[in-house]
Amino acid sequence: MRCPKTASKIPLDINCLRAVECIPSVCLHSKQLRSEIAFRILLGYFNKVENEEEVIRQLTLINLKDKTCDLFRIYNYLVLTENWFLYNPMMKEKTLLNEMWGLYLRNCCCQINITDTRSYASKVRSKASYLVQVTSDTMIV
């Protein structure tokens, strides 16, 4: 598959979100492509990570309370991981990954205080809260 090569050419900034979200999700093939591109971009963010479990583990280890934490990057991770999970039909069967995804979402909701004034703090909290609500029916959150 050409996804690793394609994903490696996408810059790790807001354009990576645009690149993933411009792939239509109308058929199974395009959904899988969208999921795979999102996953490969996440691998690009975490250089030493090689598999799905390690990507999610890295996400859950991020200390969101740290005032130096780049919440713009966290927002990118959140949207990319959403696309990776949402459009990959195999993810529903991976209980451990679903539990870790739920932990990451809860961290995004709970570790960022509602009065946090950092840029992207409210976007991360809102997106994570929305995903907890939406995915609780289909995944173990």
Coordinates of N, CA and C in Angstrom, one line a residue:
M1 N 0.8 -1.2 0.0 CA 0.0 0.0 0.0 C 0.9 1.2 0.0
R2 N 0.4 2.3 -0.6 CA 1.2 3.5 -0.7 C 1.0 4.5 0.4
C3 N 0.2 4.2 1.4 CA -0.1 5.1 2.5 C 1.1 5.6 3.2
P4 N 2.1 4.7 3.6 CA 3.2 5.2 4.3 C 4.0 6.3 3.5
K5 N 4.1 6.1 2.2 CA 4.8 7.0 1.4 C 4.0 8.3 1.3
T6 N 2.7 8.2 1.1 CA 1.9 9.4 1.0 C 1.9 10.2 2.3
A7 N 1.7 9.5 3.4 CA 1.6 10.1 4.7 C 2.9 10.8 5.0
S8 N 4.1 10.3 4.6 CA 5.3 10.9 5.0 C 5.6 12.2 4.3
K9 N 4.8 12.5 3.2 CA 4.9 13.7 2.5 C 4.0 14.9 3.0
I10 N 3.2 14.5 4.0 CA 2.2 15.5 4.5 C 2.9 16.2 5.7
P11 N 2.9 17.5 5.8 CA 3.6 18.2 6.9 C 2.8 17.9 8.2
L12 N 3.5 17.9 9.3 CA 2.9 17.6 10.6 C 2.4 18.9 11.2
D13 N 1.4 19.6 10.6 CA 0.8 20.8 11.1 C -0.7 20.7 10.7
I14 N -1.4 21.8 10.7 CA -2.8 21.8 10.4 C -3.1 21.2 9.1
N15 N -2.2 21.2 8.2 CA -2.4 20.7 6.8 C -2.6 19.2 6.9
C16 N -2.0 18.5 7.9 CA -2.3 17.1 8.0 C -3.7 16.8 8.3
L17 N -4.4 17.6 9.1 CA -5.8 17.4 9.3 C -6.6 17.7 8.0
R18 N -6.2 18.7 7.3 CA -6.9 18.9 6.0 C -6.7 17.8 5.0
A19 N -5.5 17.2 5.0 CA -5.2 16.1 4.1 C -6.1 14.9 4.4
V20 N -6.2 14.6 5.7 CA -7.1 13.5 6.1 C -8.5 13.7 5.8
E21 N -9.0 14.9 6.2 CA -10.4 15.2 6.1 C -10.9 15.5 4.7
C22 N -10.0 15.7 3.8 CA -10.4 15.9 2.4 C -10.6 14.5 1.7
I23 N -10.3 13.4 2.3 CA -10.5 12.1 1.7 C -12.0 11.8 2.0
P24 N -12.8 11.6 1.0 CA -14.2 11.3 1.2 C -14.4 10.0 1.9
S25 N -15.4 9.9 2.7 CA -15.7 8.6 3.4 C -17.0 8.0 2.9
V26 N -17.1 7.8 1.6 CA -18.3 7.3 1.0 C -18.3 5.8 0.7
C27 N -17.1 5.2 0.6 CA -17.1 3.8 0.4 C -16.0 3.2 1.3
L28 N -16.0 1.9 1.4 CA -15.1 1.2 2.3 C -13.7 1.5 2.0
H29 N -13.3 1.5 0.7 CA -11.9 1.8 0.3 C -11.4 3.1 0.8
S30 N -12.2 4.2 0.5 CA -11.8 5.5 0.9 C -11.8 5.7 2.4
K31 N -12.7 5.0 3.1 CA -12.7 5.0 4.6 C -11.4 4.4 5.1
Q32 N -11.0 3.3 4.6 CA -9.8 2.6 5.0 C -8.6 3.5 4.7
L33 N -8.6 4.1 3.5 CA -7.5 5.0 3.2 C -7.4 6.2 4.2
R34 N -8.5 6.7 4.5 CA -8.6 7.8 5.5 C -8.0 7.4 6.8
S35 N -8.4 6.2 7.3 CA -7.9 5.7 8.5 C -6.4 5.4 8.5
E36 N -6.0 4.8 7.4 CA -4.6 4.5 7.3 C -3.7 5.7 7.2
I37 N -4.1 6.7 6.4 CA -3.3 7.9 6.3 C -3.2 8.6 7.7
A38 N -4.4 8.7 8.4 CA -4.4 9.3 9.8 C -3.4 8.5 10.7
F39 N -3.4 7.2 10.6 CA -2.5 6.4 11.5 C -1.0 6.6 11.1
R40 N -0.8 6.7 9.8 CA 0.6 6.9 9.4 C 1.1 8.3 9.7
I41 N 0.3 9.3 9.7 CA 0.6 10.6 10.2 C 1.0 10.6 11.7
L42 N 0.1 9.9 12.4 CA 0.4 9.8 13.9 C 1.8 9.1 14.1
L43 N 2.1 8.1 13.3 CA 3.4 7.5 13.4 C 4.5 8.5 13.1
G44 N 4.3 9.4 12.2 CA 5.2 10.4 11.9 C 5.5 11.4 13.1
Y45 N 4.4 11.6 13.8 CA 4.5 12.5 15.0 C 5.4 11.8 16.1
F46 N 5.2 10.5 16.2 CA 6.0 9.7 17.3 C 7.0 8.9 16.5
N47 N 8.2 9.4 16.4 CA 9.3 8.8 15.6 C 9.6 7.4 16.0
K48 N 9.7 7.0 17.2 CA 10.2 5.7 17.7 C 9.1 4.7 17.8
V49 N 7.9 5.1 17.5 CA 6.7 4.2 17.6 C 6.5 3.4 16.4
E50 N 6.1 2.1 16.5 CA 6.0 1.3 15.3 C 4.6 0.6 15.2
N51 N 3.8 0.6 16.2 CA 2.6 -0.1 16.1 C 1.4 0.6 16.8
E52 N 0.2 0.1 16.6 CA -1.0 0.8 17.1 C -1.0 1.0 18.6
E53 N -0.6 0.0 19.3 CA -0.6 0.0 20.8 C 0.3 1.1 21.3
E54 N 1.5 1.2 20.7 CA 2.5 2.2 21.1 C 2.0 3.6 20.8
V55 N 1.3 3.8 19.7 CA 0.8 5.1 19.4 C -0.2 5.6 20.5
I56 N -1.1 4.7 20.8 CA -2.1 5.0 21.8 C -1.5 5.2 23.2
R57 N -0.5 4.4 23.5 CA 0.2 4.5 24.8 C 0.9 5.8 24.9
Q58 N 1.5 6.3 23.8 CA 2.2 7.6 23.8 C 1.2 8.7 24.1
L59 N 0.0 8.6 23.5 CA -1.0 9.6 23.7 C -1.5 9.6 25.1
T60 N -1.7 8.5 25.7 CA -2.1 8.4 27.1 C -1.1 8.9 28.1
L61 N 0.2 8.9 27.7 CA 1.3 9.3 28.6 C 1.5 10.9 28.6
I62 N 0.8 11.6 27.7 CA 1.0 13.0 27.7 C 0.3 13.7 28.9
N63 N 1.1 14.5 29.6 CA 0.6 15.3 30.7 C -0.1 16.6 30.3
L64 N -1.4 16.5 30.2 CA -2.1 17.7 29.6 C -2.2 18.8 30.7
K65 N -1.9 18.6 31.9 CA -1.9 19.6 32.9 C -0.7 20.5 32.8
D66 N 0.4 20.0 32.2 CA 1.6 20.7 32.1 C 1.4 22.0 31.2
K67 N 1.7 23.1 31.8 CA 1.4 24.4 31.0 C 2.2 24.5 29.8
T68 N 3.3 23.7 29.6 CA 4.1 23.8 28.4 C 3.6 22.8 27.3
C69 N 2.6 22.1 27.7 CA 2.0 21.1 26.7 C 1.4 21.9 25.5
D70 N 1.7 21.5 24.3 CA 1.2 22.1 23.1 C -0.1 21.6 22.8
L71 N -1.2 22.3 23.1 CA -2.5 21.8 22.9 C -3.0 21.8 21.4
F72 N -2.3 22.6 20.6 CA -2.6 22.6 19.2 C -2.2 21.2 18.7
R73 N -1.0 20.7 19.1 CA -0.6 19.4 18.7 C -1.5 18.3 19.3
I74 N -2.0 18.5 20.5 CA -2.9 17.6 21.1 C -4.2 17.5 20.3
Y75 N -4.7 18.7 19.8 CA -5.9 18.7 19.0 C -5.6 17.9 17.7
N76 N -4.5 18.1 17.1 CA -4.1 17.3 15.9 C -4.2 15.8 16.2
Y77 N -3.5 15.4 17.3 CA -3.6 14.0 17.7 C -5.0 13.5 17.8
L78 N -5.8 14.3 18.5 CA -7.2 13.9 18.7 C -8.0 13.7 17.4
V79 N -7.9 14.6 16.5 CA -8.6 14.5 15.2 C -8.0 13.4 14.4
L80 N -6.7 13.2 14.4 CA -6.1 12.1 13.6 C -6.5 10.7 14.2
T81 N -6.5 10.6 15.5 CA -6.9 9.4 16.2 C -8.4 9.1 16.0
E82 N -9.2 10.1 16.0 CA -10.6 9.9 15.7 C -10.8 9.3 14.3
N83 N -10.1 9.9 13.3 CA -10.2 9.4 12.0 C -9.7 8.0 11.8
W84 N -8.6 7.7 12.5 CA -8.0 6.4 12.5 C -9.0 5.4 13.1
F85 N -9.6 5.7 14.2 CA -10.5 4.7 14.9 C -11.9 4.7 14.1
L86 N -12.4 5.8 13.8 CA -13.7 5.9 13.2 C -13.9 5.2 11.9
Y87 N -12.8 5.2 11.1 CA -13.0 4.7 9.7 C -12.2 3.4 9.5
N88 N -11.8 2.7 10.6 CA -11.2 1.4 10.5 C -12.1 0.4 11.2
P89 N -12.8 -0.4 10.4 CA -13.7 -1.3 11.0 C -13.1 -2.4 11.9
M90 N -11.8 -2.6 11.8 CA -11.1 -3.6 12.6 C -10.9 -3.1 14.1
M91 N -11.0 -1.8 14.3 CA -10.7 -1.2 15.6 C -11.8 -1.6 16.6
K92 N -13.0 -1.9 16.2 CA -14.0 -2.3 17.2 C -13.7 -3.6 17.9
E93 N -12.9 -4.4 17.2 CA -12.5 -5.7 17.8 C -11.3 -5.7 18.7
K94 N -10.6 -4.5 18.8 CA -9.4 -4.4 19.5 C -9.7 -3.7 20.9
T95 N -10.1 -4.6 21.8 CA -10.6 -4.1 23.1 C -9.5 -3.2 23.8
L96 N -8.3 -3.7 23.9 CA -7.2 -2.9 24.6 C -7.1 -1.5 24.0
L97 N -7.0 -1.4 22.7 CA -6.9 -0.1 22.0 C -8.1 0.8 22.3
N98 N -9.3 0.2 22.3 CA -10.5 0.9 22.6 C -10.5 1.5 24.1
E99 N -10.0 0.7 25.0 CA -9.9 1.1 26.4 C -8.8 2.2 26.5
M100 N -7.7 2.1 25.8 CA -6.7 3.2 25.8 C -7.2 4.4 25.1
W101 N -8.0 4.3 24.1 CA -8.6 5.5 23.4 C -9.5 6.2 24.4
G102 N -10.3 5.4 25.1 CA -11.2 6.0 26.1 C -10.4 6.7 27.2
L103 N -9.3 6.1 27.6 CA -8.5 6.8 28.6 C -7.9 8.1 28.1
Y104 N -7.5 8.1 26.9 CA -7.0 9.3 26.2 C -8.1 10.4 26.2
L105 N -9.3 10.0 25.8 CA -10.4 10.9 25.7 C -10.7 11.5 27.1
R106 N -10.7 10.6 28.1 CA -11.0 11.1 29.5 C -9.9 12.0 30.0
N107 N -8.7 11.7 29.6 CA -7.6 12.6 30.0 C -7.8 14.0 29.4
C108 N -8.2 14.0 28.1 CA -8.4 15.3 27.4 C -9.6 16.1 28.0
C109 N -10.5 15.4 28.5 CA -11.7 16.0 29.2 C -11.4 16.5 30.6
C110 N -10.6 15.7 31.3 CA -10.4 15.9 32.8 C -9.2 16.7 33.1
Q111 N -8.1 16.5 32.4 CA -6.8 17.1 32.8 C -6.7 18.5 32.3
I112 N -7.6 18.9 31.5 CA -7.6 20.3 31.0 C -8.7 21.0 31.7
N113 N -8.4 21.9 32.6 CA -9.4 22.6 33.4 C -10.3 23.5 32.6
I114 N -11.5 23.7 33.0 CA -12.5 24.5 32.2 C -12.0 25.9 32.1
T115 N -11.3 26.4 33.1 CA -10.8 27.8 33.2 C -9.4 27.9 32.5
D116 N -8.9 26.9 31.9 CA -7.6 26.9 31.2 C -7.7 27.9 30.1
T117 N -6.8 28.9 30.1 CA -6.8 29.9 29.0 C -5.8 29.6 27.9
R118 N -5.1 28.5 27.9 CA -4.2 28.2 26.8 C -4.9 28.1 25.5
S119 N -4.2 28.4 24.5 CA -4.8 28.3 23.1 C -5.1 26.8 22.9
Y120 N -6.3 26.5 22.3 CA -6.8 25.2 22.0 C -7.3 24.4 23.2
A121 N -7.2 24.9 24.4 CA -7.7 24.2 25.6 C -9.2 23.9 25.4
S122 N -10.0 24.8 25.1 CA -11.4 24.6 25.0 C -11.7 23.7 23.8
K123 N -11.0 23.8 22.7 CA -11.2 23.0 21.5 C -11.0 21.5 21.9
V124 N -9.9 21.3 22.6 CA -9.5 19.9 22.9 C -10.5 19.3 23.9
R125 N -10.9 20.1 24.9 CA -11.9 19.6 25.9 C -13.3 19.3 25.2
S126 N -13.7 20.2 24.3 CA -15.0 20.1 23.6 C -15.0 18.9 22.7
K127 N -13.9 18.8 21.9 CA -13.8 17.6 21.0 C -13.8 16.3 21.7
A128 N -13.0 16.2 22.8 CA -12.9 15.0 23.5 C -14.2 14.7 24.2
S129 N -14.9 15.7 24.7 CA -16.2 15.4 25.4 C -17.2 14.9 24.3
Y130 N -17.2 15.5 23.2 CA -18.1 15.1 22.1 C -17.8 13.6 21.7
L131 N -16.5 13.3 21.6 CA -16.1 11.9 21.2 C -16.5 10.9 22.2
V132 N -16.4 11.3 23.5 CA -16.8 10.4 24.6 C -18.3 10.1 24.4
Q133 N -19.1 11.1 24.1 CA -20.5 10.9 24.0 C -20.8 10.0 22.7
V134 N -20.2 10.3 21.6 CA -20.4 9.7 20.4 C -19.9 8.2 20.3
T135 N -18.8 8.0 20.9 CA -18.1 6.7 20.8 C -18.5 5.7 21.9
S136 N -19.2 6.2 22.9 CA -19.6 5.3 24.0 C -20.5 4.2 23.6
D137 N -21.3 4.4 22.5 CA -22.1 3.4 22.0 C -21.4 2.3 21.2
T138 N -20.4 2.7 20.5 CA -19.7 1.8 19.6 C -18.4 1.3 20.1
M139 N -17.8 1.9 21.1 CA -16.5 1.5 21.6 C -16.6 1.4 23.1
I140 N -15.6 0.8 23.7 CA -15.5 0.7 25.1 C -14.8 2.0 25.6
V141 N -15.5 2.9 26.2 CA -14.9 4.2 26.6 C -15.0 4.3 28.1

